[in-house]
């Protein structure tokens, strides 16, 4: 049985870790919010007392954190993942972070001879709970091949995006596309309202016309 250390078990990480437990993995979790690890303990996870305790015997370490600064803080330093994980441990960062931080993480991991992929997700909390997330993975292809079976227990669509930080690049571009689409829809409905169109009527029309998105 593979042992997985999971760092960050909030709205996204919690359901993801739960799906790994359901898939039969031995999961040890760590989070700075004790209430979150208590929830995971009830789901069958072991609870680490520190980052070092969580990753020291793990075959795989997965992180799901809010921002780049949190990721670098968790991986770097005397108390970080890179200082305490076994050299053979596969590292998977599922956080959505900036490209610069992702590249810095990859560079440091490569310097210390760790296998690491960036694997941000799309699908939200609903997808995390249902195990239907989309993963966009960046890193060496051989490391992607190692990560794919594990990611498949948390998602339905696993894409190899390319070299280091390519997963983050795909996620950022996807988010940009989503944002632009949302702005366009909002502006179109605002104009429709100003021109006296009923919102439901315009929605029904746009949904089966070229404006559908």
PDB file of C-alpha atoms in Angstrom:
ATOM      1  CA  UNK A   1       0.000   0.000   0.000  1.00  0.00           C
ATOM      2  CA  UNK A   2       1.410   3.377  -0.999  1.00  0.00           C
ATOM      3  CA  UNK A   3       1.684   5.948   1.758  1.00  0.00           C
ATOM      4  CA  UNK A   4       0.606   9.487   0.888  1.00  0.00           C
ATOM      5  CA  UNK A   5       1.331  12.643   2.829  1.00  0.00           C
ATOM      6  CA  UNK A   6      -1.238  15.350   2.107  1.00  0.00           C
ATOM      7  CA  UNK A   7      -0.498  18.969   3.071  1.00  0.00           C
ATOM      8  CA  UNK A   8      -3.490  21.333   3.049  1.00  0.00           C
ATOM      9  CA  UNK A   9      -6.895  19.735   3.587  1.00  0.00           C
ATOM     10  CA  UNK A  10      -9.290  22.654   3.202  1.00  0.00           C
ATOM     11  CA  UNK A  11     -12.242  23.001   0.825  1.00  0.00           C
ATOM     12  CA  UNK A  12     -10.377  21.323  -2.051  1.00  0.00           C
ATOM     13  CA  UNK A  13      -7.668  19.289  -0.358  1.00  0.00           C
ATOM     14  CA  UNK A  14     -10.002  17.654   2.157  1.00  0.00           C
ATOM     15  CA  UNK A  15     -12.274  15.979  -0.407  1.00  0.00           C
ATOM     16  CA  UNK A  16      -9.278  15.061  -2.560  1.00  0.00           C
ATOM     17  CA  UNK A  17      -7.550  13.343   0.354  1.00  0.00           C
ATOM     18  CA  UNK A  18     -10.797  11.605   1.268  1.00  0.00           C
ATOM     19  CA  UNK A  19     -11.026  10.108  -2.215  1.00  0.00           C
ATOM     20  CA  UNK A  20      -7.487   8.758  -1.858  1.00  0.00           C
ATOM     21  CA  UNK A  21      -8.476   7.102   1.421  1.00  0.00           C
ATOM     22  CA  UNK A  22     -11.516   5.566  -0.300  1.00  0.00           C
ATOM     23  CA  UNK A  23      -9.200   4.280  -3.036  1.00  0.00           C
ATOM     24  CA  UNK A  24      -7.198   2.358  -0.452  1.00  0.00           C
ATOM     25  CA  UNK A  25      -4.189   4.586   0.130  1.00  0.00           C
ATOM     26  CA  UNK A  26      -2.782   5.174   3.602  1.00  0.00           C
ATOM     27  CA  UNK A  27      -3.039   8.957   3.935  1.00  0.00           C
ATOM     28  CA  UNK A  28      -1.400  11.158   6.554  1.00  0.00           C
ATOM     29  CA  UNK A  29      -2.586  14.773   6.565  1.00  0.00           C
ATOM     30  CA  UNK A  30      -1.289  18.049   7.900  1.00  0.00           C
ATOM     31  CA  UNK A  31      -2.887  21.482   8.063  1.00  0.00           C
ATOM     32  CA  UNK A  32      -2.346  24.586  10.176  1.00  0.00           C
ATOM     33  CA  UNK A  33      -6.069  24.494  11.046  1.00  0.00           C
ATOM     34  CA  UNK A  34      -6.597  21.677  13.601  1.00  0.00           C
ATOM     35  CA  UNK A  35     -10.341  21.471  12.915  1.00  0.00           C
ATOM     36  CA  UNK A  36      -9.615  20.382   9.341  1.00  0.00           C
ATOM     37  CA  UNK A  37      -7.343  17.542  10.391  1.00  0.00           C
ATOM     38  CA  UNK A  38      -9.960  16.425  12.910  1.00  0.00           C
ATOM     39  CA  UNK A  39     -12.450  16.076  10.061  1.00  0.00           C
ATOM     40  CA  UNK A  40      -9.914  14.050   8.085  1.00  0.00           C
ATOM     41  CA  UNK A  41      -9.210  11.785  11.060  1.00  0.00           C
ATOM     42  CA  UNK A  42     -12.903  10.883  11.103  1.00  0.00           C
ATOM     43  CA  UNK A  43     -12.626  10.072   7.393  1.00  0.00           C
ATOM     44  CA  UNK A  44      -9.850   7.581   8.109  1.00  0.00           C
ATOM     45  CA  UNK A  45      -6.677   9.648   7.744  1.00  0.00           C
ATOM     46  CA  UNK A  46      -3.723   9.664  10.070  1.00  0.00           C
ATOM     47  CA  UNK A  47      -2.803  13.130  11.339  1.00  0.00           C
ATOM     48  CA  UNK A  48       0.772  14.376  11.200  1.00  0.00           C
ATOM     49  CA  UNK A  49       2.096  16.554  14.005  1.00  0.00           C
ATOM     50  CA  UNK A  50       4.256  18.564  11.595  1.00  0.00           C
ATOM     51  CA  UNK A  51       5.260  18.721   7.946  1.00  0.00           C
ATOM     52  CA  UNK A  52       8.282  16.567   8.730  1.00  0.00           C
ATOM     53  CA  UNK A  53       6.158  13.975  10.511  1.00  0.00           C
ATOM     54  CA  UNK A  54       3.692  13.896   7.618  1.00  0.00           C
ATOM     55  CA  UNK A  55       6.195  13.365   4.814  1.00  0.00           C
ATOM     56  CA  UNK A  56       9.065  11.384   6.357  1.00  0.00           C
ATOM     57  CA  UNK A  57       7.681   7.939   5.439  1.00  0.00           C
ATOM     58  CA  UNK A  58       5.507   8.956   2.479  1.00  0.00           C
ATOM     59  CA  UNK A  59       5.914   7.467  -0.972  1.00  0.00           C
ATOM     60  CA  UNK A  60       4.013  10.435  -2.394  1.00  0.00           C
ATOM     61  CA  UNK A  61       3.462  13.948  -1.032  1.00  0.00           C
ATOM     62  CA  UNK A  62       0.589  16.077  -2.320  1.00  0.00           C
ATOM     63  CA  UNK A  63       0.125  19.748  -1.470  1.00  0.00           C
ATOM     64  CA  UNK A  64      -3.007  21.853  -1.983  1.00  0.00           C
ATOM     65  CA  UNK A  65      -2.393  25.387  -0.736  1.00  0.00           C
ATOM     66  CA  UNK A  66      -3.811  28.894  -1.348  1.00  0.00           C
ATOM     67  CA  UNK A  67      -0.894  30.844  -2.871  1.00  0.00           C
ATOM     68  CA  UNK A  68       2.658  30.607  -4.106  1.00  0.00           C
ATOM     69  CA  UNK A  69       4.092  32.023  -0.880  1.00  0.00           C
ATOM     70  CA  UNK A  70       2.404  29.222   1.079  1.00  0.00           C
ATOM     71  CA  UNK A  71       3.741  26.562  -1.282  1.00  0.00           C
ATOM     72  CA  UNK A  72       7.313  27.832  -1.061  1.00  0.00           C
ATOM     73  CA  UNK A  73       7.081  28.090   2.730  1.00  0.00           C
ATOM     74  CA  UNK A  74       5.873  24.484   2.980  1.00  0.00           C
ATOM     75  CA  UNK A  75       8.494  23.055   0.628  1.00  0.00           C
ATOM     76  CA  UNK A  76      11.548  25.159   1.534  1.00  0.00           C
ATOM     77  CA  UNK A  77      13.482  25.682   4.758  1.00  0.00           C
ATOM     78  CA  UNK A  78      14.646  23.460   7.576  1.00  0.00           C
ATOM     79  CA  UNK A  79      11.082  22.389   8.412  1.00  0.00           C
ATOM     80  CA  UNK A  80       9.937  21.997   4.811  1.00  0.00           C
ATOM     81  CA  UNK A  81       9.071  19.038   2.618  1.00  0.00           C
ATOM     82  CA  UNK A  82      12.364  19.044   0.696  1.00  0.00           C
ATOM     83  CA  UNK A  83      14.303  18.812   3.942  1.00  0.00           C
ATOM     84  CA  UNK A  84      12.401  15.828   5.319  1.00  0.00           C
ATOM     85  CA  UNK A  85      10.934  13.759   2.468  1.00  0.00           C
ATOM     86  CA  UNK A  86      12.773  10.682   1.258  1.00  0.00           C
ATOM     87  CA  UNK A  87      14.759  11.184  -1.950  1.00  0.00           C
ATOM     88  CA  UNK A  88      12.513   8.622  -3.642  1.00  0.00           C
ATOM     89  CA  UNK A  89       9.306  10.472  -2.744  1.00  0.00           C
ATOM     90  CA  UNK A  90       7.159  11.761  -5.603  1.00  0.00           C
ATOM     91  CA  UNK A  91       6.039  15.356  -5.000  1.00  0.00           C
ATOM     92  CA  UNK A  92       2.776  16.659  -6.482  1.00  0.00           C
ATOM     93  CA  UNK A  93       1.725  20.284  -5.990  1.00  0.00           C
ATOM     94  CA  UNK A  94      -1.950  20.727  -6.856  1.00  0.00           C
ATOM     95  CA  UNK A  95      -2.107  24.376  -5.766  1.00  0.00           C
ATOM     96  CA  UNK A  96      -2.951  27.087  -8.287  1.00  0.00           C
ATOM     97  CA  UNK A  97      -0.019  29.495  -8.006  1.00  0.00           C
ATOM     98  CA  UNK A  98       1.978  32.017 -10.022  1.00  0.00           C
ATOM     99  CA  UNK A  99       4.411  30.819 -12.671  1.00  0.00           C
ATOM    100  CA  UNK A 100       7.449  32.327 -10.952  1.00  0.00           C
ATOM    101  CA  UNK A 101       6.809  30.420  -7.721  1.00  0.00           C
ATOM    102  CA  UNK A 102       6.139  27.207  -9.654  1.00  0.00           C
ATOM    103  CA  UNK A 103       9.417  27.538 -11.544  1.00  0.00           C
ATOM    104  CA  UNK A 104      11.296  28.294  -8.348  1.00  0.00           C
ATOM    105  CA  UNK A 105       9.833  25.171  -6.748  1.00  0.00           C
ATOM    106  CA  UNK A 106      10.733  22.999  -9.738  1.00  0.00           C
ATOM    107  CA  UNK A 107      14.276  24.363  -9.808  1.00  0.00           C
ATOM    108  CA  UNK A 108      14.885  23.714  -6.120  1.00  0.00           C
ATOM    109  CA  UNK A 109      13.362  20.227  -6.332  1.00  0.00           C
ATOM    110  CA  UNK A 110      15.510  19.378  -9.346  1.00  0.00           C
ATOM    111  CA  UNK A 111      18.626  20.666  -7.581  1.00  0.00           C
ATOM    112  CA  UNK A 112      17.899  18.302  -4.707  1.00  0.00           C
ATOM    113  CA  UNK A 113      17.088  15.438  -7.122  1.00  0.00           C
ATOM    114  CA  UNK A 114      13.372  15.176  -6.284  1.00  0.00           C
ATOM    115  CA  UNK A 115      10.686  14.105  -8.742  1.00  0.00           C
ATOM    116  CA  UNK A 116       8.055  16.867  -8.765  1.00  0.00           C
ATOM    117  CA  UNK A 117       5.106  17.869 -10.916  1.00  0.00           C
ATOM    118  CA  UNK A 118       2.828  20.865 -10.762  1.00  0.00           C
ATOM    119  CA  UNK A 119      -0.763  19.656 -11.136  1.00  0.00           C
ATOM    120  CA  UNK A 120      -3.353  22.410 -10.622  1.00  0.00           C
ATOM    121  CA  UNK A 121      -6.988  21.436 -10.947  1.00  0.00           C
ATOM    122  CA  UNK A 122     -10.274  22.611 -12.391  1.00  0.00           C
ATOM    123  CA  UNK A 123     -13.684  21.505 -11.193  1.00  0.00           C
ATOM    124  CA  UNK A 124     -14.167  23.267  -7.873  1.00  0.00           C
ATOM    125  CA  UNK A 125     -15.328  21.734  -4.613  1.00  0.00           C
ATOM    126  CA  UNK A 126     -18.051  19.777  -6.397  1.00  0.00           C
ATOM    127  CA  UNK A 127     -15.467  18.069  -8.596  1.00  0.00           C
ATOM    128  CA  UNK A 128     -13.147  17.524  -5.646  1.00  0.00           C
ATOM    129  CA  UNK A 129     -15.895  15.754  -3.710  1.00  0.00           C
ATOM    130  CA  UNK A 130     -17.079  13.691  -6.668  1.00  0.00           C
ATOM    131  CA  UNK A 131     -13.569  12.784  -7.797  1.00  0.00           C
ATOM    132  CA  UNK A 132     -14.157  14.335 -11.219  1.00  0.00           C
ATOM    133  CA  UNK A 133     -11.468  17.024 -11.250  1.00  0.00           C
ATOM    134  CA  UNK A 134      -9.426  17.956 -14.308  1.00  0.00           C
ATOM    135  CA  UNK A 135      -5.670  17.943 -13.705  1.00  0.00           C
ATOM    136  CA  UNK A 136      -3.187  19.949 -15.794  1.00  0.00           C
ATOM    137  CA  UNK A 137       0.266  18.522 -15.150  1.00  0.00           C
ATOM    138  CA  UNK A 138       3.690  20.048 -15.758  1.00  0.00           C
ATOM    139  CA  UNK A 139       7.090  18.416 -15.279  1.00  0.00           C
ATOM    140  CA  UNK A 140       9.175  15.579 -16.680  1.00  0.00           C
ATOM    141  CA  UNK A 141       7.078  13.068 -18.597  1.00  0.00           C
ATOM    142  CA  UNK A 142       8.401  10.190 -16.485  1.00  0.00           C
ATOM    143  CA  UNK A 143       7.273  11.986 -13.337  1.00  0.00           C
ATOM    144  CA  UNK A 144       3.853  12.583 -14.892  1.00  0.00           C
ATOM    145  CA  UNK A 145       3.618   8.846 -15.581  1.00  0.00           C
ATOM    146  CA  UNK A 146       4.258   8.172 -11.892  1.00  0.00           C
ATOM    147  CA  UNK A 147       1.671  10.723 -10.768  1.00  0.00           C
ATOM    148  CA  UNK A 148      -1.096   9.789 -13.222  1.00  0.00           C
ATOM    149  CA  UNK A 149      -2.456   6.717 -11.375  1.00  0.00           C
ATOM    150  CA  UNK A 150      -2.751   8.697  -8.155  1.00  0.00           C
ATOM    151  CA  UNK A 151      -4.333  11.714  -9.810  1.00  0.00           C
ATOM    152  CA  UNK A 152      -6.844   9.421 -11.495  1.00  0.00           C
ATOM    153  CA  UNK A 153      -8.266   8.565  -8.065  1.00  0.00           C
ATOM    154  CA  UNK A 154      -9.151  12.240  -7.618  1.00  0.00           C
ATOM    155  CA  UNK A 155     -10.084  13.245 -11.153  1.00  0.00           C
ATOM    156  CA  UNK A 156     -11.480  12.098 -14.474  1.00  0.00           C
ATOM    157  CA  UNK A 157      -9.371  14.098 -16.935  1.00  0.00           C
ATOM    158  CA  UNK A 158      -5.592  14.058 -16.514  1.00  0.00           C
ATOM    159  CA  UNK A 159      -3.620  16.091 -19.071  1.00  0.00           C
ATOM    160  CA  UNK A 160       0.140  16.227 -19.528  1.00  0.00           C
ATOM    161  CA  UNK A 161       0.661  19.909 -20.338  1.00  0.00           C
ATOM    162  CA  UNK A 162       4.428  19.786 -20.833  1.00  0.00           C
ATOM    163  CA  UNK A 163       7.620  20.730 -19.020  1.00  0.00           C
ATOM    164  CA  UNK A 164       7.961  22.255 -15.547  1.00  0.00           C
ATOM    165  CA  UNK A 165       5.249  24.848 -14.684  1.00  0.00           C
ATOM    166  CA  UNK A 166       3.223  24.020 -17.830  1.00  0.00           C
ATOM    167  CA  UNK A 167       0.347  22.860 -15.634  1.00  0.00           C
ATOM    168  CA  UNK A 168       0.232  26.275 -13.999  1.00  0.00           C
ATOM    169  CA  UNK A 169       0.421  27.934 -17.425  1.00  0.00           C
ATOM    170  CA  UNK A 170      -2.575  25.918 -18.624  1.00  0.00           C
ATOM    171  CA  UNK A 171      -4.537  26.751 -15.463  1.00  0.00           C
ATOM    172  CA  UNK A 172      -3.828  30.484 -15.712  1.00  0.00           C
ATOM    173  CA  UNK A 173      -4.827  30.596 -19.375  1.00  0.00           C
ATOM    174  CA  UNK A 174      -7.973  28.592 -18.654  1.00  0.00           C
ATOM    175  CA  UNK A 175      -8.880  30.988 -15.842  1.00  0.00           C
ATOM    176  CA  UNK A 176      -8.311  33.933 -18.165  1.00  0.00           C
ATOM    177  CA  UNK A 177     -10.619  32.399 -20.751  1.00  0.00           C
ATOM    178  CA  UNK A 178     -13.265  31.800 -18.089  1.00  0.00           C
ATOM    179  CA  UNK A 179     -12.975  35.366 -16.778  1.00  0.00           C
ATOM    180  CA  UNK A 180     -13.288  36.904 -20.233  1.00  0.00           C
ATOM    181  CA  UNK A 181     -16.328  34.739 -20.977  1.00  0.00           C
ATOM    182  CA  UNK A 182     -17.988  35.736 -17.702  1.00  0.00           C
ATOM    183  CA  UNK A 183     -17.395  39.432 -18.392  1.00  0.00           C
ATOM    184  CA  UNK A 184     -18.831  39.067 -21.895  1.00  0.00           C
ATOM    185  CA  UNK A 185     -21.956  37.296 -20.625  1.00  0.00           C
ATOM    186  CA  UNK A 186     -22.461  39.920 -17.919  1.00  0.00           C
ATOM    187  CA  UNK A 187     -22.092  42.811 -20.351  1.00  0.00           C
ATOM    188  CA  UNK A 188     -24.444  41.200 -22.867  1.00  0.00           C
ATOM    189  CA  UNK A 189     -27.166  40.628 -20.252  1.00  0.00           C
ATOM    190  CA  UNK A 190     -26.715  44.168 -18.947  1.00  0.00           C
ATOM    191  CA  UNK A 191     -27.181  45.544 -22.464  1.00  0.00           C
ATOM    192  CA  UNK A 192     -30.186  43.270 -23.040  1.00  0.00           C
ATOM    193  CA  UNK A 193     -31.780  44.656 -19.890  1.00  0.00           C
ATOM    194  CA  UNK A 194     -31.109  48.238 -20.999  1.00  0.00           C
ATOM    195  CA  UNK A 195     -32.744  47.475 -24.354  1.00  0.00           C
ATOM    196  CA  UNK A 196     -35.825  46.043 -22.668  1.00  0.00           C
ATOM    197  CA  UNK A 197     -35.254  42.336 -23.252  1.00  0.00           C
ATOM    198  CA  UNK A 198     -36.529  39.836 -20.701  1.00  0.00           C
ATOM    199  CA  UNK A 199     -33.526  38.091 -19.118  1.00  0.00           C
ATOM    200  CA  UNK A 200     -34.986  34.579 -19.402  1.00  0.00           C
ATOM    201  CA  UNK A 201     -35.976  35.171 -23.019  1.00  0.00           C
ATOM    202  CA  UNK A 202     -32.482  36.378 -23.897  1.00  0.00           C
ATOM    203  CA  UNK A 203     -30.944  33.426 -22.059  1.00  0.00           C
ATOM    204  CA  UNK A 204     -33.133  30.979 -23.989  1.00  0.00           C
ATOM    205  CA  UNK A 205     -32.096  32.606 -27.265  1.00  0.00           C
ATOM    206  CA  UNK A 206     -28.359  32.847 -26.510  1.00  0.00           C
ATOM    207  CA  UNK A 207     -28.240  29.269 -25.238  1.00  0.00           C
ATOM    208  CA  UNK A 208     -29.074  27.906 -28.693  1.00  0.00           C
ATOM    209  CA  UNK A 209     -27.327  30.594 -30.730  1.00  0.00           C
ATOM    210  CA  UNK A 210     -23.763  31.699 -31.416  1.00  0.00           C
ATOM    211  CA  UNK A 211     -23.627  33.404 -28.009  1.00  0.00           C
ATOM    212  CA  UNK A 212     -23.829  30.057 -26.174  1.00  0.00           C
ATOM    213  CA  UNK A 213     -20.842  29.519 -23.908  1.00  0.00           C
TER     214      UNK A 213
END
